[in-house]
XYZ file of C-alpha atoms in Angstrom:
465
model
C 54.455 -15.898 -17.255
C 50.673 -15.791 -16.675
C 50.670 -12.167 -17.574
C 52.645 -12.795 -20.550
C 50.315 -15.634 -21.646
C 47.295 -13.745 -20.934
C 48.787 -10.718 -22.999
C 49.327 -13.081 -25.824
C 46.041 -14.669 -25.781
C 43.597 -13.632 -28.469
C 40.635 -14.101 -25.669
C 42.093 -11.242 -23.836
C 42.159 -8.745 -26.709
C 38.505 -9.627 -27.375
C 37.528 -9.254 -23.720
C 39.436 -5.751 -23.658
C 37.422 -4.881 -26.830
C 34.093 -5.934 -25.363
C 34.827 -3.944 -22.085
C 35.837 -0.851 -24.044
C 32.628 -0.847 -26.053
C 30.486 -1.508 -22.915
C 32.449 1.560 -21.268
C 31.629 3.830 -24.284
C 27.892 2.568 -24.414
C 27.733 3.142 -20.737
C 29.256 6.748 -21.294
C 26.709 7.352 -23.921
C 23.968 6.413 -21.805
C 24.970 8.471 -18.960
C 25.220 11.645 -21.382
C 21.973 10.666 -22.920
C 20.208 10.444 -19.476
C 21.781 13.746 -18.409
C 20.485 15.527 -21.449
C 17.073 14.017 -20.779
C 17.169 15.073 -17.197
C 18.277 18.444 -17.890
C 15.756 18.992 -20.740
C 12.666 17.696 -18.804
C 14.006 19.792 -15.593
C 14.243 23.146 -17.734
C 10.677 22.373 -19.002
C 9.280 21.748 -15.536
C 11.021 24.763 -14.430
C 9.658 26.881 -17.060
C 6.106 25.794 -16.257
C 6.686 26.276 -12.619
C 7.842 29.780 -13.446
C 4.940 30.361 -15.458
C 2.668 29.415 -12.663
C 4.522 32.083 -10.252
C 4.168 34.632 -13.019
C 0.326 33.653 -13.597
C -0.146 34.151 -9.684
C 1.731 37.129 -9.481
C -0.457 38.658 -12.344
C -3.931 37.404 -11.292
C -3.600 37.636 -7.352
C -3.684 40.988 -5.791
C -1.088 42.480 -3.538
C -3.081 41.397 -0.338
C -3.750 37.810 -1.932
C -0.017 37.468 -2.814
C 0.791 38.411 0.938
C -1.342 35.794 2.261
C -0.169 33.314 -0.054
C 3.653 33.960 0.782
C 2.791 33.865 4.541
C 1.341 30.304 4.036
C 4.184 28.880 1.890
C 6.769 28.311 4.551
C 3.908 26.292 6.662
C 3.152 24.425 3.544
C 6.782 23.576 2.895
C 7.346 22.696 6.689
C 4.242 20.267 6.445
C 5.542 18.600 3.334
C 8.795 17.997 4.789
C 7.260 16.297 7.947
C 4.784 14.428 6.096
C 7.421 12.840 3.684
C 9.695 12.365 6.621
C 12.692 11.555 4.172
C 10.978 8.120 3.187
C 11.288 8.744 -0.722
C 14.954 9.026 -0.451
C 15.146 6.023 1.834
C 12.952 4.037 -0.473
C 15.089 4.888 -3.339
C 18.235 3.911 -1.733
C 16.770 0.495 -0.455
C 15.044 -0.397 -3.751
C 18.435 0.190 -5.603
C 20.450 -1.945 -3.409
C 17.861 -4.974 -3.025
C 16.175 -7.410 -5.150
C 13.433 -8.159 -2.692
C 12.189 -4.715 -1.632
C 8.634 -5.881 -0.838
C 9.085 -5.398 2.993
C 10.511 -2.103 2.531
C 7.474 -1.051 0.374
C 5.227 -2.261 2.917
C 6.869 -0.505 5.762
C 7.062 2.730 3.954
C 3.397 2.644 3.094
C 2.676 1.862 6.644
C 4.864 4.723 8.200
C 3.599 7.000 5.660
C -0.137 6.352 6.470
C 0.437 6.779 10.198
C 2.400 9.719 9.979
C -0.051 11.627 7.363
C -2.832 10.829 9.774
C -1.297 11.952 12.897
C 0.067 15.352 11.170
C -3.263 16.086 9.273
C -5.291 15.872 12.499
C -2.723 17.773 14.594
C -2.538 20.577 11.947
C -6.393 20.866 11.588
C -6.634 21.351 15.484
C -3.808 23.957 15.688
C -4.865 26.150 12.512
C -6.970 28.531 14.384
C -4.299 29.091 17.176
C -1.608 29.341 14.374
C -3.355 31.968 12.379
C -4.624 34.023 15.371
C -1.794 33.787 17.924
C 1.377 33.257 15.812
C 0.861 34.740 12.348
C -1.542 37.353 13.966
C -3.823 37.006 10.712
C -7.062 35.602 11.543
C -8.183 35.769 7.845
C -5.529 33.061 6.993
C -7.686 30.325 8.551
C -9.390 29.377 5.270
C -6.032 29.607 3.237
C -4.374 27.317 5.910
C -7.159 24.716 5.514
C -6.465 24.714 1.790
C -3.085 23.147 2.747
C -4.353 20.041 4.383
C -4.962 17.899 1.250
C -1.452 18.504 -0.019
C 0.076 16.606 2.981
C -0.961 12.881 1.924
C -0.796 13.518 -1.741
C 2.999 14.769 -1.589
C 3.606 11.728 0.512
C 2.109 9.409 -2.146
C 3.843 10.923 -5.169
C 7.054 11.002 -2.936
C 6.947 7.212 -2.445
C 6.302 6.556 -6.219
C 9.147 8.924 -7.282
C 11.530 7.157 -4.782
C 10.450 3.963 -6.110
C 11.238 4.752 -9.757
C 14.535 6.420 -8.621
C 15.305 3.004 -7.026
C 14.708 1.219 -10.133
C 17.140 3.761 -11.885
C 14.435 5.020 -14.058
C 14.796 8.801 -13.760
C 12.348 9.815 -16.649
C 9.088 9.172 -15.036
C 9.852 10.987 -11.678
C 11.217 13.921 -13.788
C 8.365 14.134 -16.464
C 5.626 13.873 -13.882
C 6.580 17.347 -12.773
C 5.638 18.713 -16.123
C 2.218 17.038 -15.606
C 2.063 18.302 -12.409
C 2.658 22.072 -13.471
C 0.269 21.698 -16.585
C -2.565 20.345 -14.155
C -1.885 23.181 -11.878
C -2.132 25.792 -14.653
C -5.169 24.454 -16.004
C -7.025 24.502 -12.847
C -5.872 28.098 -12.019
C -6.984 29.056 -15.472
C -10.297 27.310 -15.162
C -11.158 28.661 -11.367
C -10.067 32.310 -12.345
C -12.134 32.313 -15.635
C -15.152 30.560 -14.683
C -15.417 31.570 -11.115
C -13.894 35.140 -10.985
C -13.278 36.838 -7.526
C -11.743 39.931 -5.877
C -11.624 38.330 -2.223
C -7.971 38.138 -1.429
C -8.616 35.509 0.946
C -10.469 33.147 -1.672
C -7.920 34.045 -4.405
C -5.009 32.978 -1.982
C -6.881 29.869 -1.144
C -7.541 28.801 -4.721
C -3.614 29.498 -5.372
C -2.762 27.052 -2.284
C -5.197 24.445 -3.336
C -3.870 24.301 -6.912
C -0.544 22.692 -5.393
C -3.006 19.813 -4.374
C -4.507 19.467 -7.771
C -0.890 19.411 -9.287
C 0.080 16.530 -7.147
C -3.066 14.670 -8.305
C -1.773 15.130 -11.895
C 1.703 13.995 -10.756
C 0.412 10.890 -9.229
C -1.903 10.059 -12.111
C 1.431 10.165 -14.560
C 3.467 8.120 -12.276
C 0.467 5.484 -12.058
C 0.273 5.464 -15.975
C 4.194 4.876 -16.051
C 3.719 1.984 -13.598
C 1.084 0.426 -15.763
C 2.957 0.894 -19.048
C 5.905 -0.882 -17.482
C 3.397 -3.604 -16.299
C 4.798 -3.142 -12.666
C 2.026 -2.572 -10.774
C 2.529 -2.447 -6.717
C 0.277 -5.014 -5.947
C 2.181 -5.810 -2.739
C 0.053 -2.749 -1.238
C -3.017 -4.818 -1.062
C -1.009 -7.166 1.638
C -0.043 -4.329 3.633
C -1.437 -6.082 6.787
C 0.534 -9.168 6.365
C 3.780 -9.893 7.951
C 5.873 -6.889 8.581
C 9.125 -7.139 10.578
C 10.222 -4.258 12.800
C 13.728 -4.771 11.453
C 12.585 -3.458 8.192
C 10.865 -0.421 9.957
C 13.987 0.418 11.937
C 16.359 0.244 9.010
C 14.030 2.611 6.991
C 13.899 5.123 9.827
C 17.555 4.923 10.340
C 17.847 5.989 6.572
C 14.932 8.529 6.190
C 15.264 10.611 9.417
C 19.089 11.642 8.904
C 18.267 12.296 5.231
C 15.578 14.714 6.110
C 17.708 16.678 8.618
C 19.130 19.461 6.665
C 15.616 19.893 4.699
C 13.684 19.967 7.981
C 15.943 22.659 9.411
C 15.634 24.706 6.297
C 11.787 24.211 6.290
C 11.460 25.129 9.834
C 13.668 28.247 9.471
C 11.008 29.341 6.514
C 8.252 28.528 8.793
C 9.509 30.440 11.856
C 10.817 33.510 9.727
C 7.454 35.201 9.223
C 6.531 34.765 12.660
C 9.558 36.395 13.881
C 8.952 39.157 11.490
C 5.504 39.558 12.985
C 6.408 39.235 16.760
C 9.395 41.402 16.917
C 7.992 44.688 14.840
C 5.526 47.174 16.124
C 1.798 47.542 14.636
C 3.031 50.059 12.122
C 5.933 48.097 10.849
C 3.964 44.955 10.370
C 2.251 45.586 7.095
C 5.431 46.909 5.529
C 7.158 43.555 6.455
C 4.361 41.431 5.376
C 4.598 43.398 2.036
C 8.282 43.235 1.351
C 7.973 39.384 2.575
C 5.364 38.805 -0.107
C 7.540 40.476 -2.837
C 10.533 38.404 -1.712
C 8.837 35.175 -1.961
C 6.265 35.912 -4.628
C 8.406 37.854 -7.170
C 12.176 37.672 -6.257
C 12.891 34.370 -5.163
C 11.561 32.711 -8.474
C 14.143 34.822 -10.314
C 16.924 34.161 -8.018
C 16.630 30.594 -7.962
C 15.713 30.219 -11.637
C 19.071 28.612 -12.691
C 18.962 25.803 -9.819
C 17.423 23.476 -11.999
C 20.875 23.192 -13.872
C 23.192 23.454 -10.744
C 20.962 20.931 -8.948
C 21.083 18.371 -11.867
C 24.845 18.697 -12.118
C 25.269 18.194 -8.504
C 23.120 15.151 -8.843
C 25.303 13.876 -11.474
C 28.480 14.763 -9.442
C 27.299 12.797 -6.310
C 27.737 9.043 -7.744
C 30.699 10.192 -9.949
C 32.750 11.688 -7.067
C 32.032 8.965 -4.889
C 33.163 6.403 -7.496
C 36.369 8.029 -7.830
C 36.958 8.670 -4.105
C 36.229 5.186 -3.105
C 38.958 3.966 -5.404
C 41.497 6.718 -3.937
C 41.440 8.463 -7.301
C 41.226 11.772 -5.757
C 42.906 13.667 -8.470
C 40.306 12.597 -10.544
C 37.635 13.396 -8.052
C 38.902 16.822 -7.518
C 39.173 17.775 -11.152
C 35.338 16.651 -11.427
C 34.468 18.678 -8.430
C 36.246 22.022 -9.807
C 34.920 21.473 -13.125
C 31.295 20.946 -11.946
C 31.874 23.758 -9.426
C 32.909 26.184 -11.928
C 30.093 25.283 -14.334
C 27.812 26.065 -11.635
C 29.309 29.327 -10.803
C 29.271 30.350 -14.251
C 25.549 29.734 -14.523
C 25.102 31.652 -11.394
C 27.332 34.685 -12.660
C 25.486 34.727 -16.047
C 21.989 34.772 -14.140
C 22.983 37.080 -11.488
C 24.542 39.816 -14.074
C 21.807 39.642 -16.378
C 19.312 40.260 -13.501
C 21.141 42.862 -12.102
C 21.680 44.771 -15.352
C 18.187 44.186 -16.755
C 16.231 43.827 -13.656
C 13.621 46.611 -14.340
C 12.656 45.298 -17.906
C 12.571 41.775 -16.544
C 10.223 42.457 -13.830
C 7.913 44.803 -16.057
C 7.889 41.936 -18.622
C 6.990 39.021 -16.112
C 5.000 40.734 -13.558
C 3.863 44.123 -14.984
C 5.369 45.558 -11.732
C 8.607 47.238 -10.717
C 8.403 48.095 -7.066
C 10.504 44.954 -6.269
C 13.417 46.110 -8.507
C 15.535 47.701 -5.707
C 15.402 44.653 -3.500
C 16.056 42.429 -6.405
C 19.247 44.309 -7.380
C 20.547 44.131 -3.797
C 20.291 40.378 -3.727
C 21.301 39.405 -7.085
C 25.234 39.828 -6.797
C 25.544 38.154 -3.361
C 23.276 35.334 -4.454
C 25.742 34.084 -7.079
C 27.534 32.030 -4.366
C 24.113 30.343 -3.883
C 24.608 28.377 -7.279
C 27.666 26.329 -5.647
C 25.721 25.270 -2.686
C 24.266 22.153 -4.136
C 27.605 21.091 -5.551
C 29.377 21.627 -2.164
C 26.458 19.707 -0.369
C 26.724 16.754 -2.807
C 30.403 16.604 -2.250
C 29.920 16.730 1.483
C 27.433 13.745 1.141
C 29.893 11.788 -0.953
C 32.714 12.155 1.684
C 30.413 10.982 4.382
C 30.055 14.275 6.152
C 26.369 14.541 6.075
C 26.282 15.453 9.790
C 28.604 18.138 9.192
C 26.644 19.438 6.174
C 23.538 19.658 8.578
C 25.594 21.444 11.073
C 26.301 24.003 8.679
C 22.848 24.424 7.340
C 21.811 24.905 11.148
C 24.513 27.769 11.569
C 23.149 29.443 8.362
C 19.525 29.119 9.598
C 20.148 30.307 13.017
C 21.839 33.327 11.355
C 18.813 34.098 9.447
C 16.682 33.904 12.278
C 18.965 36.019 14.460
C 19.061 38.834 11.747
C 15.278 38.744 11.386
C 14.841 38.911 15.122
C 17.247 41.533 16.045
C 17.620 43.829 12.809
C 13.661 44.253 11.986
C 13.484 47.201 14.452
C 16.728 49.081 13.608
C 16.584 48.554 9.942
C 12.925 47.958 9.273
C 12.169 46.214 5.670
C 15.952 45.987 4.893
C 16.282 43.068 7.512
C 14.326 40.548 5.242
C 16.986 40.720 2.682
C 20.007 40.985 4.937
C 18.660 37.852 6.917
C 18.304 35.893 3.543
C 21.812 36.724 2.198
C 23.615 36.322 5.606
C 22.048 32.735 6.119
C 22.786 31.747 2.571
C 26.484 33.087 2.780
C 27.228 31.417 6.313
C 26.004 28.051 4.941
C 27.794 28.227 1.683
C 31.386 29.401 3.279
C 31.047 26.530 5.897
C 30.516 24.186 3.063
C 33.323 25.472 1.129
C 35.943 25.397 3.959
C 34.879 21.805 4.784
C 34.975 20.625 1.325
C 38.440 22.039 0.557
C 39.708 20.928 3.985
C 38.683 17.323 3.172
C 39.937 17.386 -0.360
C 43.531 18.785 0.426
C 44.228 18.230 4.087
C 42.141 15.275 5.355
C 42.147 12.955 2.575
C 43.221 10.038 4.450
C 40.042 10.515 6.793
C 37.498 10.311 4.021
C 34.964 7.974 5.339
C 34.605 5.989 2.169
C 35.448 2.212 1.823
C 37.738 1.138 -0.887
C 35.925 -0.534 -3.733
């Protein structure tokens, strides 16, 4: 009787119409935000690619080798400096109204962590260059990395704050400001202060990353000012701070940075293994191949990642919403749609690079010596396009630890290939190690996702909404 009266009530139809209009507007807002996100990400990716091309054209081969040898160390330090705090801040800010204690704790932890990390890195730079990398000339290049450690942490916290407020435009648009600032700095340095010293050229290229981060921070601060949302709580940092907040922040940040830290550590150890397990005659050839891989080839192979990562970021909340309500048919359909879309993007990019590798390299880099290695990696790397999608689904299903185990297996495979195949295969070991590690991680991710979706549906670690 109650249901009959509700169905015959004019207020029920009015409420249903309001809910329908709200749902339509929400879908339009999601589509609009996704289009803006993809557009800004595409512009930032093009500018970042332009920076890579400019460095490849301006830097000499020796300077590019020094730059490439320093990049794994830079990525590793950035991961340690951020310590997963931006993601933790984003999650807590989104779920709380009073997030002032979280901001205090995040700033305090970031300051302490960056001070300790910067001092420690400054002390070990000579040892790292002389003993580990066996390149004494890398000391000035490694010193140019130091400023980026605190700058990336500051920009990361600001981006996490905006993402927690569900404002995706400022943290995405600031990447454009970052790349433009970096481009202007490189043009100014190499135009006003031309140099042929490979060490100075590599140092300028590395330091340009810090200048770009300054541009990103300025953009985010201007966005805060426009929103009239100034973080005045930082000035009261020394006030009351509960350790429960710090523990909560660490409990979220440390697991979130696990997979990224493992990948960064692998990139950090890989050039060391190349140098340590090769004889003197082979070292220079390996350094040259490694420089080509990171300086010329990887930007081309990872070019479609802006689209696949954006789609995967959209898949994570959508898949979680459906799975938490036990609508697994809808969740599976979304996964396969996004997965096939990512695979199509990867196939289109891979086949284009395979068929037109030489003219593309000649157009972008004015060099073609990296074409054989590029063609050998292009087709296997198509599967890399679905890895972000698989990772998002694993996180949505509560399998973050399993995803970290898969990443660890792939990284160990990559390091093992570099260590044991360098002597018998020479420079070919670099490409084999990259592909092997990527395939192991992707295949393990795919197996876990399919098993969860079709065999262990009842074991999905999501509460019912």
